[in-house]
Coordinates of C-alpha atoms in Angstrom, one line a residue:
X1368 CA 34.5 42.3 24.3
X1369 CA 31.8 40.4 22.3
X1370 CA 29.2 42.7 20.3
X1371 CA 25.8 41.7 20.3
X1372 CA 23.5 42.7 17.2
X1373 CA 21.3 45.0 18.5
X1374 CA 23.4 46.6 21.7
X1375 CA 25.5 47.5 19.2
X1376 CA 23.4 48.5 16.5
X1377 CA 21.8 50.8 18.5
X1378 CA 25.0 52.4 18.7
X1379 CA 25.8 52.2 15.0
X1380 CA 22.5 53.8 14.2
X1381 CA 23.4 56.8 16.2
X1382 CA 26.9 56.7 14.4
X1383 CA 25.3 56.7 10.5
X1384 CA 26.0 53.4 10.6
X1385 CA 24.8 50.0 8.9
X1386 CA 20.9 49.3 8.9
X1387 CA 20.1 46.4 11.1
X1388 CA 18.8 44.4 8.7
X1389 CA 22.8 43.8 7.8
X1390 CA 24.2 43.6 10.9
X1391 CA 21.4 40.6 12.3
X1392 CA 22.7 39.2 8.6
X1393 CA 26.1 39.3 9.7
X1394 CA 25.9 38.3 13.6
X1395 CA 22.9 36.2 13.4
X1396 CA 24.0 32.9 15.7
X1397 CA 24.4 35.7 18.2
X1398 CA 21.4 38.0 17.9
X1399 CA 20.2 36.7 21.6
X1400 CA 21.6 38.1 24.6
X1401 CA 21.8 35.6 27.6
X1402 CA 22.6 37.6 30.3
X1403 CA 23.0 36.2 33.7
X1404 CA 22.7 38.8 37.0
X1405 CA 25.1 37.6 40.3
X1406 CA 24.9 39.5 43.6
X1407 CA 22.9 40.2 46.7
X1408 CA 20.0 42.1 47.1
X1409 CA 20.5 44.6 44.6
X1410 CA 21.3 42.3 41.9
X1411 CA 17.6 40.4 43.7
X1412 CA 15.7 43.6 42.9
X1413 CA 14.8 44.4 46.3
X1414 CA 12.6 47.9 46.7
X1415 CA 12.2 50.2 49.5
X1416 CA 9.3 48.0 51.2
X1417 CA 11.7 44.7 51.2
X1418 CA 10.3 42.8 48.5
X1419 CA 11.6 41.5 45.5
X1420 CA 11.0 43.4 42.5
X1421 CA 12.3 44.7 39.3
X1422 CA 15.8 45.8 40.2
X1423 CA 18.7 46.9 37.6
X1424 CA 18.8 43.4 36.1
X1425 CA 15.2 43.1 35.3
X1426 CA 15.6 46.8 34.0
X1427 CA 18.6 46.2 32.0
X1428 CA 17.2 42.9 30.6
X1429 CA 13.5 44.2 29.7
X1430 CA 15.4 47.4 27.3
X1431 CA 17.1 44.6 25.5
X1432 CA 13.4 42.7 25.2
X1433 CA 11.8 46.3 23.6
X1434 CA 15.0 46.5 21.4
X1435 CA 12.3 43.6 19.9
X1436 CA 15.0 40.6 20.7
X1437 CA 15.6 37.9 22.5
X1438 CA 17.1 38.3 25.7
X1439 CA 17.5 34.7 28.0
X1440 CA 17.9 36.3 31.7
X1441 CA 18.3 34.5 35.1
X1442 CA 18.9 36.3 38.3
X1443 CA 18.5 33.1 40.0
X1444 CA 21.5 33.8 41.3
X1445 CA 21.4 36.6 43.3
X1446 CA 20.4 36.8 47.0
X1447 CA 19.6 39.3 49.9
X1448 CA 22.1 39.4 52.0
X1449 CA 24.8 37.6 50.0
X1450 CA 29.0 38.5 50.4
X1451 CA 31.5 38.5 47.9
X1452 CA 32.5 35.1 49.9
X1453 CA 29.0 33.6 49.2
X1454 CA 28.7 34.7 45.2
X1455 CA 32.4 32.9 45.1
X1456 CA 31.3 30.1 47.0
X1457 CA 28.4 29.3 44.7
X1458 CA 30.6 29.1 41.9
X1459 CA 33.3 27.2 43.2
X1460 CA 30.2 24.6 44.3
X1461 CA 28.5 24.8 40.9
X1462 CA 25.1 25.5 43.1
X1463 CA 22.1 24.8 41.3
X1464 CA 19.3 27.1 41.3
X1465 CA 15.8 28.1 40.1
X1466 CA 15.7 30.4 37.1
X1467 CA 14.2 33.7 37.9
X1468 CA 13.7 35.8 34.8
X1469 CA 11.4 38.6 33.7
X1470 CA 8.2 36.2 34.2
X1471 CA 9.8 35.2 37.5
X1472 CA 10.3 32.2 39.4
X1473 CA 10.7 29.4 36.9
X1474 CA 10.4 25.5 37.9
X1475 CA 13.5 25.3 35.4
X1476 CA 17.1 25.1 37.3
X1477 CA 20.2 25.9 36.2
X1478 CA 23.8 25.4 37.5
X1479 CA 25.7 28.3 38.2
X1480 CA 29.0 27.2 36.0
X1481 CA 26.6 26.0 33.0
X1482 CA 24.8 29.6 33.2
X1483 CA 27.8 31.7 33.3
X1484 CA 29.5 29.3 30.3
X1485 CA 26.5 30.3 28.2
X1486 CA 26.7 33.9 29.2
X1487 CA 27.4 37.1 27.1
X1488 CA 27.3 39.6 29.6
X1489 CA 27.3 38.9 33.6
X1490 CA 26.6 42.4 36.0
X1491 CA 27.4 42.1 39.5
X1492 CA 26.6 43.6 42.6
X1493 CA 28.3 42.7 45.8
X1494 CA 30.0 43.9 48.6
X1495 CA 28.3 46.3 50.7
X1496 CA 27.1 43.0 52.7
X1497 CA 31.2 42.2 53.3
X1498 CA 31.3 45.9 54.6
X1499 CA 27.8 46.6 57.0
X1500 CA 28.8 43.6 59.4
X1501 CA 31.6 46.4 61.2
X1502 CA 29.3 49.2 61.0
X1503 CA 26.7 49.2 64.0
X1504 CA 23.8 51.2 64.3
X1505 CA 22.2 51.8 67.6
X1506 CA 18.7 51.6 68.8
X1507 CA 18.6 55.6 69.0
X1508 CA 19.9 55.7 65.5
X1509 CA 23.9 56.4 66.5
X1510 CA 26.7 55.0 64.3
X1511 CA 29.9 53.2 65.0
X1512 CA 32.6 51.8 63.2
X1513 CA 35.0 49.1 63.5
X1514 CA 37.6 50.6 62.2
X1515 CA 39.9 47.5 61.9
X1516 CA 37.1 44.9 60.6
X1517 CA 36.3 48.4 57.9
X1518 CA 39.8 47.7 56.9
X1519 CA 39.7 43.9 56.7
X1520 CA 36.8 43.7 55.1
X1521 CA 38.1 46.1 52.0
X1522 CA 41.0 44.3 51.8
X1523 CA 39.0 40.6 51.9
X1524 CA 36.6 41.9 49.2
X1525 CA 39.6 43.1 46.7
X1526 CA 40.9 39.9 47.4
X1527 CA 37.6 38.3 46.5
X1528 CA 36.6 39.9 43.9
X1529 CA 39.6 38.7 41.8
X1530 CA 38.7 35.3 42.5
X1531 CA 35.5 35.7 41.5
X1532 CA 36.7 37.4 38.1
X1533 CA 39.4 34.3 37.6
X1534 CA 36.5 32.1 38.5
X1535 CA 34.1 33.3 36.2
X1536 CA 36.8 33.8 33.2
X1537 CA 38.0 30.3 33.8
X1538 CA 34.8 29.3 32.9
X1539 CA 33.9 31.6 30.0
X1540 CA 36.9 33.6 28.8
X1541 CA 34.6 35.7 26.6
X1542 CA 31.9 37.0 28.8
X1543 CA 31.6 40.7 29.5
X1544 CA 31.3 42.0 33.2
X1545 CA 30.4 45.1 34.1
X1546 CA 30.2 45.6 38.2
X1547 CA 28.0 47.7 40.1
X1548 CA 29.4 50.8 42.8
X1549 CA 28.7 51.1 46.0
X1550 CA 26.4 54.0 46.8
X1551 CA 25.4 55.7 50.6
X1552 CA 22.4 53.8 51.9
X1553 CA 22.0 56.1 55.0
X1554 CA 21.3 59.4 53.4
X1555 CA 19.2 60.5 56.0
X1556 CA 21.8 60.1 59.1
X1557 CA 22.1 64.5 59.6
X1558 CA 24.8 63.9 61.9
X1559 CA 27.8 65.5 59.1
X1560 CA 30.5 63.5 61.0
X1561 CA 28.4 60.4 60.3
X1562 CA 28.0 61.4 56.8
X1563 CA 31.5 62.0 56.4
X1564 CA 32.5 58.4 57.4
X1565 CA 29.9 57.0 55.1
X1566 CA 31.3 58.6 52.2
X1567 CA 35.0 58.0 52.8
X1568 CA 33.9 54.3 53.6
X1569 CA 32.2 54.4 49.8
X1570 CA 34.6 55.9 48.1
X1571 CA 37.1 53.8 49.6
X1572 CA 35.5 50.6 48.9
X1573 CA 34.3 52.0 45.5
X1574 CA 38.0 52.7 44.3
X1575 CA 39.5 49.7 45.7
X1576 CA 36.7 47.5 43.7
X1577 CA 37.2 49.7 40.6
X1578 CA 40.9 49.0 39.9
X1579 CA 40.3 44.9 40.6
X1580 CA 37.3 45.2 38.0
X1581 CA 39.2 47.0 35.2
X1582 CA 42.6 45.4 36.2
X1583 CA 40.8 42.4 35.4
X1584 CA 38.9 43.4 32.0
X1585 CA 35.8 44.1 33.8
X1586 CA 33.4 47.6 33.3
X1587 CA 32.9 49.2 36.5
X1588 CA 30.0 51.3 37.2
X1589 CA 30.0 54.2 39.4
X1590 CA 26.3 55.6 40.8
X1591 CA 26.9 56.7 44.3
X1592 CA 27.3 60.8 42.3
X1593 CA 23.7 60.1 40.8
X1594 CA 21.7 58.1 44.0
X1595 CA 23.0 61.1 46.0
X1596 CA 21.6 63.6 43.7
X1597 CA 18.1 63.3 44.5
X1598 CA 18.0 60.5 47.2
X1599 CA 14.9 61.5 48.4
X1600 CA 13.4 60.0 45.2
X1601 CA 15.9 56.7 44.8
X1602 CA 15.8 56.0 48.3
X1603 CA 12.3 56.7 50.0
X1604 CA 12.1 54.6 52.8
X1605 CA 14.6 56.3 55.4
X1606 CA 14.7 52.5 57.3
X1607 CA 15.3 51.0 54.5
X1608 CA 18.5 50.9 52.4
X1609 CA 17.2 49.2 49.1
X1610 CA 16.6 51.9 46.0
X1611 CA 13.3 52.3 44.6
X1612 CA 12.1 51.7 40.5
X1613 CA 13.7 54.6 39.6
X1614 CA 16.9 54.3 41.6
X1615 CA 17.3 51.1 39.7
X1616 CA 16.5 52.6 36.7
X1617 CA 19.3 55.1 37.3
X1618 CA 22.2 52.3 38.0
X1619 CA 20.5 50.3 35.0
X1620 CA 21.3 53.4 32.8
X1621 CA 24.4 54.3 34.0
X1622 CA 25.3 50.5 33.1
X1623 CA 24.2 50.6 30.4
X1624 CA 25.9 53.7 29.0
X1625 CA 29.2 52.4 30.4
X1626 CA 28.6 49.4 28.3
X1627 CA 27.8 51.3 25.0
X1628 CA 30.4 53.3 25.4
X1629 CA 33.4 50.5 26.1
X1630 CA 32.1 49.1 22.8
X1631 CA 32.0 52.4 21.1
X1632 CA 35.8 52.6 22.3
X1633 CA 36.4 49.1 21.3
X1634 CA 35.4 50.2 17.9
X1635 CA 37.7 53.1 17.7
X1636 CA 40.8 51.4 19.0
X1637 CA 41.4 49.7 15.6
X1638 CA 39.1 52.1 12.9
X1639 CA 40.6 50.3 9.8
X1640 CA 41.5 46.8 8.8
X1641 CA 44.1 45.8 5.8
X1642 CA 46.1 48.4 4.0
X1643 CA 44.3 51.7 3.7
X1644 CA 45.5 53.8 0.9
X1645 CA 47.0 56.7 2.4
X1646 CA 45.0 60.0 1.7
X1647 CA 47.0 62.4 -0.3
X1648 CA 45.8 65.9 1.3
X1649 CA 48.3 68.5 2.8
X1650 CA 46.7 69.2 5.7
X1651 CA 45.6 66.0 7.8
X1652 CA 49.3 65.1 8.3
X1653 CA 49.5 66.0 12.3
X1654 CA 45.2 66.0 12.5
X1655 CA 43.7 63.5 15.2
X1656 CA 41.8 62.3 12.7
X1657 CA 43.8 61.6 10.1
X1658 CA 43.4 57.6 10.0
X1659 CA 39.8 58.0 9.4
X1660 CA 40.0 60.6 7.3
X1661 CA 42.3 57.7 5.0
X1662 CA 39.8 55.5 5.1
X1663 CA 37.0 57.9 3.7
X1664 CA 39.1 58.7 0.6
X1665 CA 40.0 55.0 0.0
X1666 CA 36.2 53.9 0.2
X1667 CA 35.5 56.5 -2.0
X1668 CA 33.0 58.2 0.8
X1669 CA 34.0 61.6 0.7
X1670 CA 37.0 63.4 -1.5
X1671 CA 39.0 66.6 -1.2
X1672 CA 39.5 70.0 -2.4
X1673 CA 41.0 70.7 -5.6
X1674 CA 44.0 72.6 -4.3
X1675 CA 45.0 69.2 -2.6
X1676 CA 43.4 69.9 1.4
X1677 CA 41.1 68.4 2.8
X1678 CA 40.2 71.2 5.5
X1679 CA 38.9 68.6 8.3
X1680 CA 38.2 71.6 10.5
X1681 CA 35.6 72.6 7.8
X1682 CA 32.3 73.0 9.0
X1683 CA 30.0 70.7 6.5
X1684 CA 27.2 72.1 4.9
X1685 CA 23.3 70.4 4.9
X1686 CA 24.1 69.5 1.1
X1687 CA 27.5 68.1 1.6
X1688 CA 25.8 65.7 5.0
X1689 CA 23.3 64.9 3.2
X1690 CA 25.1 64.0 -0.2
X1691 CA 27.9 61.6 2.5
X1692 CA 24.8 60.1 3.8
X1693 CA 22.9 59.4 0.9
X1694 CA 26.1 57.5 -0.5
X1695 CA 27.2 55.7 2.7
X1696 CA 24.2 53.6 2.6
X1697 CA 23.5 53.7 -0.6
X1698 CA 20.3 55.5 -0.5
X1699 CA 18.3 56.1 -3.9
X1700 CA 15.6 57.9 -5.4
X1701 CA 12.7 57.2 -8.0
X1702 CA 11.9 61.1 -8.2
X1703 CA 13.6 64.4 -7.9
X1704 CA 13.7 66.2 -5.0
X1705 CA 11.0 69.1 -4.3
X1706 CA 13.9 71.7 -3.6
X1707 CA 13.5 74.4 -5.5
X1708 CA 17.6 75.8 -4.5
X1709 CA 19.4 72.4 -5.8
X1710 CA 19.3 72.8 -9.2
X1711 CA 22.7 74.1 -10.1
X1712 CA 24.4 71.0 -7.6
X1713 CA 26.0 68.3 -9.8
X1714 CA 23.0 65.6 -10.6
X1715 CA 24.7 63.1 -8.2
X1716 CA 24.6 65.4 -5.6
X1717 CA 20.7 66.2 -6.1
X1718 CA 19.8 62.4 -6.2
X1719 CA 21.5 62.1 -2.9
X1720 CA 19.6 64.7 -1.4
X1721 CA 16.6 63.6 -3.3
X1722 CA 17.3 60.0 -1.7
X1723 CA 17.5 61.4 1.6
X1724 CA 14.2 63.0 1.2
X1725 CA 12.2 59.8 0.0
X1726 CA 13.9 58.1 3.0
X1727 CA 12.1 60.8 5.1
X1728 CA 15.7 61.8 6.4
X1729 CA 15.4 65.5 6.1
X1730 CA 12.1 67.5 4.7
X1731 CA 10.3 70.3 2.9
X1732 CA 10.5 73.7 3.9
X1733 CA 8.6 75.9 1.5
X1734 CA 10.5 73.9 -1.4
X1735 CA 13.7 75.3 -0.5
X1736 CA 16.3 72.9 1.3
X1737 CA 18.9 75.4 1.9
X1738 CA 21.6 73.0 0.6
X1739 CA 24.6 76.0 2.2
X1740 CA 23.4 76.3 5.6
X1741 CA 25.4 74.6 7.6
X1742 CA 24.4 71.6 9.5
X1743 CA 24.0 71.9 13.0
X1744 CA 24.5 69.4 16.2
X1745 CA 20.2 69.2 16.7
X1746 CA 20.0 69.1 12.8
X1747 CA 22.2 66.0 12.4
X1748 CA 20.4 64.4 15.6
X1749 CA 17.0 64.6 13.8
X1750 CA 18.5 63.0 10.9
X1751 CA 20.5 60.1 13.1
X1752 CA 17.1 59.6 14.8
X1753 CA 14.8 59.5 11.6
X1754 CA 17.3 57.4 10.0
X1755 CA 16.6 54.8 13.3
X1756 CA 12.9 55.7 12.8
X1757 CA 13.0 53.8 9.1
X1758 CA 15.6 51.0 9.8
X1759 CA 14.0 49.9 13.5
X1760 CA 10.4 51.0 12.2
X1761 CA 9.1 52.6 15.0
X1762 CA 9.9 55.9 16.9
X1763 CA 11.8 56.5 20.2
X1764 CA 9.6 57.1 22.6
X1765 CA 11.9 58.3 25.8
X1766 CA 10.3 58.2 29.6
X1767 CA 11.7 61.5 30.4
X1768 CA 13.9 65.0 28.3
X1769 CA 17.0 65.3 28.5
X1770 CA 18.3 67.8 31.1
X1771 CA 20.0 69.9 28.3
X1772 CA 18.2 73.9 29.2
X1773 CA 19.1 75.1 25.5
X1774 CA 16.5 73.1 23.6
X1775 CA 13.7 73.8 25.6
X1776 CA 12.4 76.3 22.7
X1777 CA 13.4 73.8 19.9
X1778 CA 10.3 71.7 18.4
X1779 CA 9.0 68.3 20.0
X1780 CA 10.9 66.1 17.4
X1781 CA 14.1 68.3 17.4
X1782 CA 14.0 67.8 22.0
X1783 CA 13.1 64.2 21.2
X1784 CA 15.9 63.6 18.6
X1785 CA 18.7 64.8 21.2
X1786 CA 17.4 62.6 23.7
X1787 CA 17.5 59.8 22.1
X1788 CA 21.1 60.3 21.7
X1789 CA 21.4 61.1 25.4
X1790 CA 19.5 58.8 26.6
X1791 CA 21.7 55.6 24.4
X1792 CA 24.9 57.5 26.0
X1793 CA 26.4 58.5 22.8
X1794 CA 26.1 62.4 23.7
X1795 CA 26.8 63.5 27.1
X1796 CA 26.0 67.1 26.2
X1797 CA 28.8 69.8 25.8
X1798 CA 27.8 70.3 29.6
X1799 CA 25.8 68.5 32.2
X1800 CA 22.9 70.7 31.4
X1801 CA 23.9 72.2 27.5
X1802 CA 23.4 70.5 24.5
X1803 CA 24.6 73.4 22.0
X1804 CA 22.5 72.3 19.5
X1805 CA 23.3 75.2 17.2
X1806 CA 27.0 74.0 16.8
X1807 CA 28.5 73.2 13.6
X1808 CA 29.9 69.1 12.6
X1809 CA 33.4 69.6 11.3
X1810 CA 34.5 66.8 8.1
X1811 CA 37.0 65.2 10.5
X1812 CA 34.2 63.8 12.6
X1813 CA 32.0 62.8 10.0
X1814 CA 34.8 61.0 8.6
X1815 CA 35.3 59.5 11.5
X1816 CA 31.6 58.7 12.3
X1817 CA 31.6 57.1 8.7
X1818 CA 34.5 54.8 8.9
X1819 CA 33.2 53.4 12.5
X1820 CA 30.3 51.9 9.8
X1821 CA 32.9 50.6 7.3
X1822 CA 34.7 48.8 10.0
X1823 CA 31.6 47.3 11.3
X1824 CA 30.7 46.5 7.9

């Protein structure tokens, strides 16, 4: 899977890892994303009155713009109306098209097979098309299914859908793909039989498209759970099946955190390259995180105890995270630290924190910094966000909180810290609506956070 500078910076900032500055260094013949939308309607943009608009694509492709890079989009593409059979017949015909980007309707053209050879990352959205033509609706609003064209057309868009993935790979082995799910478009049928059909038909389709997608290398997106949730609000035309600007913006996040996180676990499948010197602690032999743990001792990031352990399940104190932190990117300081509690710490361990401070990581509190107190879940967010803050140079500015209940009496910048981090898909929450944010980082996983960043390095 190709990493693209900032997509993946944004995840290495919320991982304490390299400023962007390096990685743009490091990746800069690839620090634009061109990104190429296929489909039919949905891939289009169509809203709830029928018109093109700003669908997923345009969504997905404007948060790369504000990311402050270049992004070179075309959904040119994608069409009302289209099949699976139509999207592989474009291709196979190298169909030449306008460009329709985030300005719209260009007088540039492109050919299909020259846009997806220059691609980085292709979404698609097709299928449902293949599917409505043996599902009738009546004039009085009853349903009916073929049940035998239900089946063929399941089959004939599995089928399709692999050629379309051969297709496209034939053309650019590299590319990524991620593939939208199917969701309901008839929320509003109260008939329960009816509703049942629909969502066997989805699921049915949805699973059958989801193992030729990640058979084939492919991300597949599921958003039929989240339309449903409030489909009042993502579909608000009961006649028409299209989603509105903030059902888009649902599938354009859920895409986007399936994306983030295949390249978070792209990043953990191989944590170290060369020959790491083995760590010499007693007990990380049988610990999951054990190989990170290595490489933290090797790069000289963080030590042991002096009775040989390393004690990963160790909560880690403010001094200790701060003091890793401060090291790791090799923060300094032209001035003490206003801490009036740090003075007995070793000296490198107050220029660290001192370091920390000037880099407006972590702040005054009546002169005391309470180097002891354990650091906390919301605590380490605020400093992964401020930490973005200076690198990026400008805040995080989320449309909407985070649906986490237990930091609804914690500060402004404390609720805005963890949604960053929710809203980039790095933290799901320890539930769907908790956060803890009082809970405790162990040394095992910021070990592990910490070697991610050497590895990227």
């Amino acid at each position: 899977m190709k990493r693209f500078s900032v997509l993946v910076t944004l995840i290495l900032f919320l991982q304490l890892v390299l400023p962007l500055t390096n990685i743009v260094q490091a990746e800069d013949e690839s620090k634009s994303l061109y990104y190429v939308a296929l489909g039919d309607s949905l891939a289009a943009g169509m809203n709830e009155n029928g018109e093109i608009g700003f669908g997923y694509a345009d969504l997905l492709a404007k948060n790369y713009q504000n990311q402050k890079s270049e992004v070179i989009f075309n959904k040119g593409f994608s069409y009302p109306g289209f099949t699976t059979v139509d999207v592989l017949k474009g291709i196979e015909e190298n169909v030449t098209k306008p460009i329709y980007d985030l300005n719209g309707v260009s007088q540039k053209t492109v050919a299909i097979q020259d846009a997806i050879q220059q691609a980085d990352l292709i979404t698609l959205s097709v299928g449902a098309n293949d599917i409505l033509k043996s599902v009738n609706r009546s004039e009085s609003g009853e349903f009916s299914f073929d049940t035998a064209g239900v089946i063929k057309s399941i089959q004939d868009v599995s089928v399709n859908y692999k050629k379309i993935f051969d297709s496209i790979y034939k053309i650019n082995p590299e590319v990524d793909m991620i593939v939208m799910g199917l969701y309901n478009p008839f929320p509003y049928i109260e008939d329960p039989a009816v509703q049942k059909q629909l969502s066997m038909l989805v699921t049915t389709l949805n699973n059958s498209m989801k193992s030729i997608v990640e058979n084939n290398g492919g991300i597949f997106t599921e958003v039929a759970a989240q339309i449903a949730t409030d489909a009042k609000m993502y579909l608000p035309n009961p006649k028409n099946i299209h989603l509105s600007e903030a059902g888009y913006q649902v599938v354009a996040d859920a895409m986007m955190n399936d994306y983030l996180s295949a390249l978070m676990k792209e990043s953990e499948e191989d944590p170290t390259e060369g020959e790491i010197v083995k760590a010499p602690f007693t007990d990380i032999q049988n610990h999951w995180g054990k190989d990170y743990i290595d490489v933290a001792y090797a790069k000289g990031i963080m030590n042991g105890y002096e009775d040989g352990t390393f004690q990963p399940n160790a909560n880690m104190t403010r001094a200790q995270v701060i003091s890793v932190i401060s090291r790791a990117f090799g923060l300094t300081a032209t001035n003490k630290a206003p801490f009036k509690d740090i003075s007995h710490y070793a000296q490198q361990t107050q220029n660290g924190i001192a370091a920390a401070y000037e880099a407006g990581l972590i702040k005054e509190n009546n002169g005391y910094f309470n180097p002891q107190g354990k650091i906390t879940r919301s605590q380490l967010a605020l400093i992964l966000m401020r930490l973005s803050t200076v690198q990026a140079g400008q805040q995080y500015i989320p449309a909407k909180q985070a649906p986490f209940h237990d930091i609804a009496n914690y500060d402004r910048e404390a609720q805005l810290a963890i949604t960053f981090l929710y809203d980039t898909g790095v933290v799901q929450g320890t539930s769907a609506t908790t956060f803890s944010p009082k809970g405790n980082v162990t040394r095992a996983q910021v070990a592990k956070i910490l070697v991610l960043a050497i590895n990227e390095k």
